[in-house]
Amino acid sequence: MRSVPGVENAHVRIGRFALVSRILGCETPIVVIEAPAGTGKSWLMEDLSRRLGLAVSCELHCPNGPVCLWDVPDCGQSGPLPTDLPSTCRLIIAKRPDTAIPGLARADVYGKVSRIPAESLLFSLDDLTTVYPRSKATDLLARTGGWACLLAAGSTRSEEVLVEFLQAEILAKVPTVRLVSLDVALNEPGQKLGRGALKSVPFMDGRSAASGPLPGPIAACRGALCTALNRTLALRAADPVNVRAMANARATYGQFPAAIALFQSIGVWQAALEAVRQSGGVFFIHRFGSDALHDMIAGFPPEIAHHAEPLVLARAIQAIKRGEMTLAYRILVDRFGPNARDTRKVMAARDTYSLSVRFFRMLMLAWEDIDIDESLIEDCYKLLAELPAGDDLRRGSFYNAMLELYIRSRRFAEAEHVAIRAAIHYDRVDVPILSFYIDLHRSIIQLMRGDTAGARQHSNRAGAQLAKIRFESPGDARLLQLLNACIAYETGVAEPLLRFLSGDVDALADGEIWPALLELALTYGSQALGEHFSAAAARNFLDRWRVTQNRAAQFGGLIDIREVVALQNGNRWQEAHDRANAMETHVTLEFVTRSGNGLAHLSDRDDVAMALVWLRHLAQTSPTRAGLADQISALLDNAHLTGRQRQAAEIWLAFVLRRQRRTQESESQLRRTAEQAASQNAVASLSEERIFLADMTRLKRQSEVLGRSDAVRRILRQVKETGPGRARRAIESGLTRQEHRILHALSEGGTNKAIARLMGVSEATVKFHLSNLYQKLGCATRRDAVEAARARRLLG
């Protein structure tokens, strides 16, 4: 036993009997106690000295006795070490790991050396309980890990003193590369380190991966150790040789932003560019986020950033992520020439453009206004054949791009197939944001097919992927929020979408948005505003997208079509006819009426949507027209319809059949459609056709046929209770339609400015209606008005 200065009580003595006995029991002629400073080597040697009755020497000499206790001082603190180890006595040596003793390796090879590692010098719980109550010993062990230097410092130790000790005594002689490995071990659990990565780092040199709990003594001083480590690395950064070593080590562990920044700090541009390539190039933003991409590009001189291919492509993807397609084109044209604007020309010019450039232009198809035909699909797959079989990142991204194209073309079976292929590749590279995009698209596919349960399942998976991302990605979080709001709206829950439209849609419009999701935003957003506010509010919403999405021209037609539908939903059929008639499209009213079965072969998304607009118009204005039921049936044979488009057309068909006195066929068709919608919980798809449904369900016979199914009764009740159904109750309570709309906006937390924008009126008008609303509800505040409305079931 001995006294340990500073351990709670200066007179406490902690026994090391077991360790002393273990050392003396070694049968080899040489025993080496190898541990860094602060582990109590000298204390242990004094314990051995007392046990043997021998003095401890700082120099090697052969005493008359059989044992020599040699406490080797730190290098530089004594004269040169002996060139030979004596063979006439037993040696017990205490030394630091970085101290090399001539002849020791040779003796080790011949089996003459036993080693006592640093871990063996840690005080155990049994050691501490020899002098402390078990509870206190347990607490001491938790706070120190049994490390002698921490025990000696006691509970009142200065953090700064500990940092200085760790920096000077523990880290000073650790090689720079291993310091980086230690930083990874401390800050990136699960990262593979490799054999020997932490050699000479106390208590860590046996670890090959930064997984599992840290060793007790390291965990006990982790904060101070991190500070000491950061200071040591900062000091070594003054030497370009060390900076290179740090950068290469960071790259080895996949810390490419840090590696590139280090190379840039010493002007080693080619090494920095190589690190950009290793990081994935255009996929850098997906691995590390937009802020890291910005810093990486800004760290290069302009002449390199505007010429080096990996940086040019990185700048282009940066522009796309900001929603600036025009800028992306300009970046490519400035570097690769005017042909870079034409996807087909770039993909075909193998001798002119590298695989990376051609592949990037293929990826851009997802954002471009370009006709998708079979020849283009074939060209894309030819490009896939050039990608190495093990290039999971680019292969996954190829299928990701094709996924968007197939969704746009309404080829849902093929879209689902490539989504699965993309997911397989992305799982191998572990880039969560890319896997997020796949689940996001798979959710969209299911929603377009009418499967709300499947859509919710994939959106939940997308949320789980988003949670894994290590950088901030507010734009992608908004995409998921929009998708979930659309799913909720389809199932009859309007609040999330209305809240999104009043608070987040502007931020969405100013950033990147996947085209398939933008289609949902336009479809569900215009429907929600039309149902809960007015056709003017829906048109105002669409007009805003015309301005902000001039860079996504492929949606001009869809925006116009949704405006026509909004007018139709507002019972403004002549105005809707005139607006549709003014559109630049070959799918005119005359084209539809003459096409007959040809409607089944339309494939373009906007052509199909336009045909639906005209069939809807005819169903409302000329339901008895000869051949109209056959035309609707022909379009129902079209494989490019979404689930909600198909349900809508089926309702028009039932309506037309009833007006043509084909009652039994009408009832059968409407029952099948209602049952299908009920099984999918597709409330919004039915509610947009409430004009036709209301007319048919007013008939007693039709209501009885539909009422035989509990599920159908439930979903029809939901359709009735949403939108105008609530407004009707509000009017019966004495509120005007405008007051009810404002009340609904209040429930979503809308400001006067936001409500005015949604409704297409001035803020003064909103204030006027609010004053009347408060008076009718007997309230004085917005919150009280909402609570009173909920109590009267005016908000559902």
Coordinates of N, CA and C in Angstrom, one line a residue, residues 189-346:
P189 N -18.6 7.6 -33.6 CA -18.9 6.2 -33.2 C -19.3 5.4 -34.4
G190 N -18.7 4.2 -34.5 CA -19.0 3.3 -35.6 C -18.0 3.4 -36.8
Q191 N -17.2 4.4 -36.8 CA -16.3 4.5 -37.9 C -15.1 3.5 -37.8
K192 N -14.9 2.8 -38.9 CA -13.8 1.8 -38.9 C -12.4 2.6 -38.9
L193 N -11.6 2.1 -38.1 CA -10.3 2.8 -37.9 C -9.1 2.0 -38.5
G194 N -9.2 0.7 -38.6 CA -8.1 -0.1 -39.1 C -7.0 -0.5 -38.0
R195 N -6.3 -1.5 -38.3 CA -5.3 -2.0 -37.4 C -4.2 -1.0 -37.2
G196 N -3.9 -0.8 -36.0 CA -2.7 0.1 -35.6 C -3.0 1.6 -35.7
A197 N -4.3 1.9 -36.0 CA -4.6 3.4 -36.2 C -4.4 4.2 -34.9
L198 N -4.6 3.5 -33.8 CA -4.4 4.2 -32.5 C -3.3 3.7 -31.7
K199 N -2.3 3.1 -32.4 CA -1.1 2.6 -31.7 C -0.4 3.8 -31.0
S200 N 0.0 3.6 -29.7 CA 0.6 4.6 -28.9 C -0.3 5.5 -28.2
V201 N -1.6 5.4 -28.5 CA -2.6 6.2 -27.8 C -3.1 5.4 -26.6
P202 N -2.9 6.0 -25.4 CA -3.2 5.2 -24.1 C -4.6 4.7 -24.1
F203 N -4.7 3.4 -23.8 CA -6.0 2.7 -23.6 C -6.8 2.5 -24.9
M204 N -6.3 3.0 -26.0 CA -7.0 3.0 -27.2 C -6.3 2.2 -28.3
D205 N -5.1 1.8 -28.1 CA -4.3 1.2 -29.2 C -4.8 -0.1 -29.7
G206 N -5.6 -0.8 -29.0 CA -6.1 -2.1 -29.4 C -7.4 -2.0 -30.2
R207 N -8.0 -0.8 -30.4 CA -9.3 -0.6 -31.0 C -9.1 -0.5 -32.5
S208 N -9.9 -1.2 -33.3 CA -9.9 -1.1 -34.7 C -11.2 -0.4 -35.3
A209 N -12.1 0.0 -34.4 CA -13.3 0.7 -34.8 C -13.8 1.6 -33.7
A210 N -14.3 2.7 -34.0 CA -14.8 3.7 -33.0 C -16.2 3.3 -32.6
S211 N -16.4 2.0 -32.2 CA -17.7 1.6 -31.8 C -17.6 1.1 -30.3
G212 N -18.8 1.0 -29.7 CA -18.9 0.6 -28.4 C -18.4 1.7 -27.4
P213 N -18.6 1.5 -26.1 CA -18.2 2.6 -25.2 C -16.7 2.8 -25.2
L214 N -16.4 4.1 -24.9 CA -14.9 4.4 -24.8 C -14.4 3.8 -23.5
P215 N -13.1 3.5 -23.5 CA -12.5 2.9 -22.3 C -12.7 3.9 -21.1
G216 N -12.8 3.3 -19.9 CA -13.2 4.1 -18.8 C -12.4 5.4 -18.6
P217 N -11.0 5.3 -18.6 CA -10.2 6.5 -18.4 C -10.4 7.6 -19.4
I218 N -10.6 7.1 -20.7 CA -10.8 8.1 -21.8 C -12.2 8.7 -21.6
A219 N -13.2 7.9 -21.3 CA -14.5 8.5 -21.1 C -14.5 9.5 -20.0
A220 N -13.7 9.2 -18.9 CA -13.7 10.1 -17.7 C -13.1 11.5 -18.0
C221 N -12.3 11.6 -19.0 CA -11.7 12.9 -19.3 C -11.9 13.3 -20.8
R222 N -13.0 12.8 -21.4 CA -13.2 13.0 -22.8 C -13.2 14.5 -23.2
G223 N -13.9 15.3 -22.4 CA -14.0 16.7 -22.7 C -12.6 17.4 -22.7
A224 N -11.8 17.1 -21.7 CA -10.5 17.7 -21.6 C -9.6 17.1 -22.7
L225 N -9.8 15.8 -23.0 CA -9.0 15.2 -24.1 C -9.3 15.8 -25.5
C226 N -10.5 16.1 -25.7 CA -10.9 16.7 -27.0 C -10.3 18.1 -27.1
T227 N -10.4 18.9 -26.0 CA -9.8 20.2 -26.1 C -8.3 20.1 -26.3
A228 N -7.6 19.2 -25.6 CA -6.1 19.0 -25.8 C -5.8 18.6 -27.2
L229 N -6.7 17.7 -27.7 CA -6.4 17.2 -29.1 C -6.6 18.3 -30.1
N230 N -7.6 19.1 -30.0 CA -7.8 20.2 -30.9 C -6.7 21.2 -30.9
R231 N -6.2 21.5 -29.7 CA -5.0 22.4 -29.6 C -3.8 21.8 -30.2
T232 N -3.6 20.5 -30.0 CA -2.4 19.8 -30.6 C -2.5 19.8 -32.1
L233 N -3.6 19.5 -32.7 CA -3.8 19.5 -34.1 C -3.6 20.9 -34.7
A234 N -4.1 21.9 -34.0 CA -4.0 23.3 -34.4 C -2.5 23.7 -34.4
L235 N -1.7 23.3 -33.5 CA -0.3 23.6 -33.4 C 0.4 23.0 -34.6
R236 N 0.0 21.7 -34.9 CA 0.7 21.0 -36.0 C 0.3 21.5 -37.3
A237 N -0.8 22.2 -37.4 CA -1.3 22.7 -38.7 C -0.3 23.8 -39.2
A238 N 0.6 24.3 -38.4 CA 1.6 25.3 -38.9 C 2.6 24.7 -39.8
D239 N 2.7 23.4 -39.8 CA 3.7 22.7 -40.7 C 2.9 22.0 -41.9
P240 N 3.2 22.5 -43.1 CA 2.6 21.9 -44.3 C 2.6 20.4 -44.4
V241 N 3.7 19.8 -43.9 CA 3.9 18.3 -43.9 C 2.8 17.7 -43.0
N242 N 2.6 18.3 -41.9 CA 1.5 17.8 -41.0 C 0.2 18.0 -41.6
V243 N 0.0 19.1 -42.2 CA -1.3 19.4 -42.8 C -1.7 18.4 -43.9
R244 N -0.7 18.0 -44.7 CA -0.9 17.0 -45.7 C -1.3 15.7 -45.0
A245 N -0.6 15.3 -44.0 CA -0.9 14.1 -43.2 C -2.3 14.1 -42.7
M246 N -2.7 15.2 -42.1 CA -4.0 15.4 -41.6 C -5.1 15.2 -42.7
A247 N -4.8 15.9 -43.8 CA -5.8 15.9 -44.9 C -5.9 14.5 -45.4
N248 N -4.9 13.8 -45.7 CA -4.9 12.4 -46.2 C -5.7 11.5 -45.2
A249 N -5.4 11.7 -43.9 CA -6.1 10.9 -42.9 C -7.6 11.2 -42.9
R250 N -7.9 12.5 -42.9 CA -9.3 12.8 -43.0 C -10.0 12.2 -44.2
A251 N -9.4 12.2 -45.3 CA -10.0 11.6 -46.5 C -10.2 10.1 -46.3
T252 N -9.2 9.5 -45.7 CA -9.3 8.0 -45.4 C -10.6 7.7 -44.6
Y253 N -10.9 8.6 -43.7 CA -12.1 8.3 -42.9 C -13.4 9.0 -43.5
G254 N -13.3 9.4 -44.8 CA -14.5 10.0 -45.4 C -14.8 11.4 -45.0
Q255 N -13.9 12.0 -44.3 CA -14.2 13.4 -43.8 C -13.7 14.4 -44.9
F256 N -14.3 14.3 -46.1 CA -13.8 15.1 -47.2 C -13.9 16.6 -47.1
P257 N -15.0 17.1 -46.5 CA -14.9 18.6 -46.4 C -13.7 19.1 -45.6
A258 N -13.4 18.4 -44.5 CA -12.2 18.8 -43.7 C -10.9 18.5 -44.5
A259 N -10.9 17.4 -45.2 CA -9.7 17.1 -46.0 C -9.4 18.1 -47.1
I260 N -10.5 18.4 -47.8 CA -10.4 19.4 -48.9 C -9.9 20.8 -48.3
A261 N -10.5 21.2 -47.2 CA -10.2 22.5 -46.6 C -8.7 22.5 -46.2
L262 N -8.2 21.4 -45.7 CA -6.8 21.3 -45.3 C -5.9 21.5 -46.5
F263 N -6.2 20.7 -47.6 CA -5.4 20.8 -48.8 C -5.5 22.3 -49.3
Q264 N -6.6 22.9 -49.3 CA -6.8 24.3 -49.8 C -6.0 25.2 -48.9
S265 N -5.9 25.0 -47.6 CA -5.2 25.9 -46.7 C -3.7 26.0 -47.1
I266 N -3.1 25.0 -47.7 CA -1.7 25.1 -48.1 C -1.5 25.1 -49.6
G267 N -2.7 25.4 -50.3 CA -2.6 25.6 -51.8 C -2.3 24.3 -52.6
V268 N -2.6 23.2 -52.1 CA -2.3 21.9 -52.8 C -3.6 21.6 -53.6
W269 N -3.8 22.3 -54.7 CA -5.0 22.3 -55.4 C -5.3 20.9 -56.1
Q270 N -4.4 20.3 -56.6 CA -4.6 19.0 -57.3 C -5.0 18.0 -56.3
A271 N -4.4 18.0 -55.1 CA -4.8 17.0 -54.1 C -6.2 17.3 -53.6
A272 N -6.6 18.6 -53.5 CA -7.9 19.0 -53.1 C -8.9 18.6 -54.2
L273 N -8.6 18.7 -55.5 CA -9.5 18.2 -56.5 C -9.7 16.7 -56.5
E274 N -8.6 16.0 -56.2 CA -8.7 14.6 -56.1 C -9.6 14.2 -55.0
A275 N -9.5 14.9 -53.9 CA -10.4 14.6 -52.8 C -11.9 14.9 -53.1
V276 N -12.1 15.9 -54.0 CA -13.5 16.2 -54.5 C -14.0 15.0 -55.3
R277 N -13.1 14.5 -56.1 CA -13.5 13.3 -56.9 C -13.8 12.1 -56.0
Q278 N -12.9 11.9 -55.1 CA -13.2 10.8 -54.2 C -14.4 10.9 -53.3
S279 N -14.8 12.1 -53.1 CA -16.0 12.4 -52.3 C -17.3 12.1 -53.0
G280 N -17.2 11.9 -54.3 CA -18.4 11.7 -55.2 C -18.7 12.8 -56.1
G281 N -17.9 13.9 -56.1 CA -18.1 15.0 -57.1 C -19.4 15.7 -56.9
V282 N -20.3 15.4 -57.9 CA -21.6 16.1 -57.9 C -22.5 15.6 -56.7
F283 N -22.1 14.5 -56.1 CA -22.8 13.9 -55.0 C -22.3 14.5 -53.6
F284 N -21.3 15.4 -53.7 CA -20.8 16.0 -52.5 C -21.9 16.6 -51.6
I285 N -22.8 17.3 -52.3 CA -23.9 17.9 -51.6 C -24.8 17.0 -50.9
H286 N -25.0 15.8 -51.5 CA -25.8 14.8 -50.8 C -25.1 14.1 -49.6
R287 N -23.8 14.1 -49.6 CA -23.1 13.5 -48.5 C -22.9 14.5 -47.4
F288 N -22.7 15.8 -47.7 CA -22.3 16.7 -46.7 C -23.1 18.0 -46.6
G289 N -24.1 18.2 -47.5 CA -25.0 19.3 -47.3 C -24.6 20.5 -48.2
S290 N -25.5 21.4 -48.3 CA -25.3 22.6 -49.2 C -24.3 23.6 -48.6
D291 N -24.3 23.7 -47.3 CA -23.3 24.6 -46.6 C -21.9 24.1 -46.9
A292 N -21.7 22.8 -46.7 CA -20.3 22.3 -47.0 C -19.9 22.4 -48.4
L293 N -20.9 22.2 -49.3 CA -20.6 22.4 -50.8 C -20.2 23.8 -51.1
H294 N -20.9 24.8 -50.5 CA -20.6 26.2 -50.7 C -19.2 26.5 -50.2
D295 N -18.8 26.0 -49.0 CA -17.5 26.3 -48.5 C -16.4 25.6 -49.3
M296 N -16.7 24.4 -49.8 CA -15.7 23.7 -50.6 C -15.4 24.4 -51.9
I297 N -16.5 24.9 -52.6 CA -16.3 25.6 -53.9 C -15.6 26.9 -53.6
A298 N -16.0 27.6 -52.6 CA -15.4 28.9 -52.3 C -13.9 28.8 -51.9
G299 N -13.5 27.7 -51.5 CA -12.1 27.5 -51.1 C -11.1 27.4 -52.3
F300 N -11.6 27.2 -53.5 CA -10.8 27.2 -54.7 C -10.7 28.5 -55.3
P301 N -9.6 28.8 -56.0 CA -9.5 30.1 -56.8 C -10.5 30.1 -57.9
P302 N -11.0 31.2 -58.3 CA -12.0 31.2 -59.3 C -11.6 30.5 -60.6
E303 N -10.3 30.7 -61.0 CA -9.9 30.1 -62.3 C -10.0 28.6 -62.2
I304 N -9.8 28.0 -61.0 CA -10.0 26.5 -60.9 C -11.5 26.1 -60.8
A305 N -12.2 26.9 -60.0 CA -13.6 26.6 -59.8 C -14.4 26.7 -61.1
H306 N -14.0 27.5 -62.0 CA -14.7 27.7 -63.3 C -14.2 26.9 -64.4
H307 N -13.2 26.1 -64.1 CA -12.6 25.3 -65.2 C -12.6 23.8 -64.9
A308 N -12.2 23.4 -63.6 CA -12.1 22.0 -63.3 C -13.4 21.3 -63.4
E309 N -13.5 20.2 -64.1 CA -14.8 19.6 -64.4 C -15.5 19.2 -63.1
P310 N -14.9 18.6 -62.1 CA -15.7 18.2 -60.9 C -16.3 19.5 -60.2
L311 N -15.6 20.6 -60.3 CA -16.2 21.8 -59.6 C -17.3 22.5 -60.5
V312 N -17.1 22.4 -61.8 CA -18.2 23.0 -62.6 C -19.5 22.2 -62.4
L313 N -19.4 20.9 -62.4 CA -20.6 20.1 -62.2 C -21.1 20.3 -60.8
A314 N -20.2 20.5 -59.8 CA -20.7 20.8 -58.4 C -21.4 22.1 -58.4
R315 N -20.9 23.1 -59.1 CA -21.6 24.4 -59.1 C -22.9 24.3 -59.8
A316 N -23.0 23.4 -60.8 CA -24.3 23.3 -61.5 C -25.3 22.6 -60.6
I317 N -24.9 21.6 -59.9 CA -25.9 20.9 -59.0 C -26.3 21.8 -57.9
Q318 N -25.4 22.7 -57.4 CA -25.7 23.7 -56.4 C -26.8 24.6 -56.9
A319 N -26.7 25.1 -58.2 CA -27.7 25.9 -58.7 C -29.0 25.2 -58.8
I320 N -29.0 24.0 -59.2 CA -30.3 23.2 -59.3 C -30.9 23.0 -58.0
K321 N -30.1 22.8 -57.0 CA -30.7 22.6 -55.6 C -31.3 23.9 -55.1
R322 N -30.9 25.0 -55.7 CA -31.5 26.3 -55.3 C -32.6 26.7 -56.2
G323 N -33.0 25.8 -57.1 CA -34.1 26.0 -58.0 C -33.7 26.9 -59.2
E324 N -32.4 27.1 -59.5 CA -31.9 28.1 -60.5 C -31.4 27.3 -61.7
M325 N -32.4 26.8 -62.5 CA -32.0 26.0 -63.7 C -31.3 26.9 -64.7
T326 N -31.7 28.1 -64.9 CA -31.1 29.0 -65.9 C -29.6 29.2 -65.5
L327 N -29.3 29.3 -64.3 CA -27.9 29.5 -63.9 C -27.1 28.2 -64.1
A328 N -27.8 27.0 -63.8 CA -27.1 25.7 -64.1 C -26.7 25.6 -65.6
Y329 N -27.7 26.0 -66.5 CA -27.3 25.9 -67.9 C -26.2 26.9 -68.2
R330 N -26.2 28.1 -67.7 CA -25.1 29.0 -68.0 C -23.7 28.5 -67.5
I331 N -23.7 27.8 -66.4 CA -22.5 27.3 -65.8 C -21.9 26.2 -66.8
L332 N -22.8 25.4 -67.3 CA -22.4 24.3 -68.2 C -22.0 24.8 -69.6
V333 N -22.7 25.8 -70.1 CA -22.4 26.4 -71.4 C -21.1 27.1 -71.3
D334 N -20.8 27.9 -70.3 CA -19.6 28.6 -70.1 C -18.4 27.7 -70.2
R335 N -18.5 26.5 -69.6 CA -17.4 25.5 -69.6 C -17.3 24.6 -70.8
F336 N -18.5 24.1 -71.2 CA -18.5 23.0 -72.2 C -19.0 23.4 -73.5
G337 N -19.5 24.7 -73.7 CA -20.0 25.1 -75.0 C -21.5 25.1 -75.1
P338 N -22.0 25.7 -76.2 CA -23.5 25.8 -76.3 C -24.2 24.5 -76.4
N339 N -23.6 23.5 -76.9 CA -24.2 22.2 -77.1 C -24.6 21.6 -75.7
A340 N -24.0 22.1 -74.6 CA -24.3 21.6 -73.3 C -25.7 21.8 -72.9
R341 N -26.4 22.6 -73.6 CA -27.8 22.8 -73.2 C -28.7 21.7 -73.8
D342 N -28.2 21.0 -74.7 CA -29.0 19.9 -75.4 C -28.6 18.5 -74.8
T343 N -29.5 17.9 -74.1 CA -29.2 16.7 -73.4 C -28.8 15.6 -74.5
R344 N -29.6 15.5 -75.5 CA -29.3 14.4 -76.5 C -28.0 14.6 -77.2
K345 N -27.6 15.8 -77.5 CA -26.3 16.1 -78.1 C -25.1 15.7 -77.2
V346 N -25.3 16.0 -75.9 CA -24.2 15.7 -75.0 C -24.1 14.2 -74.8

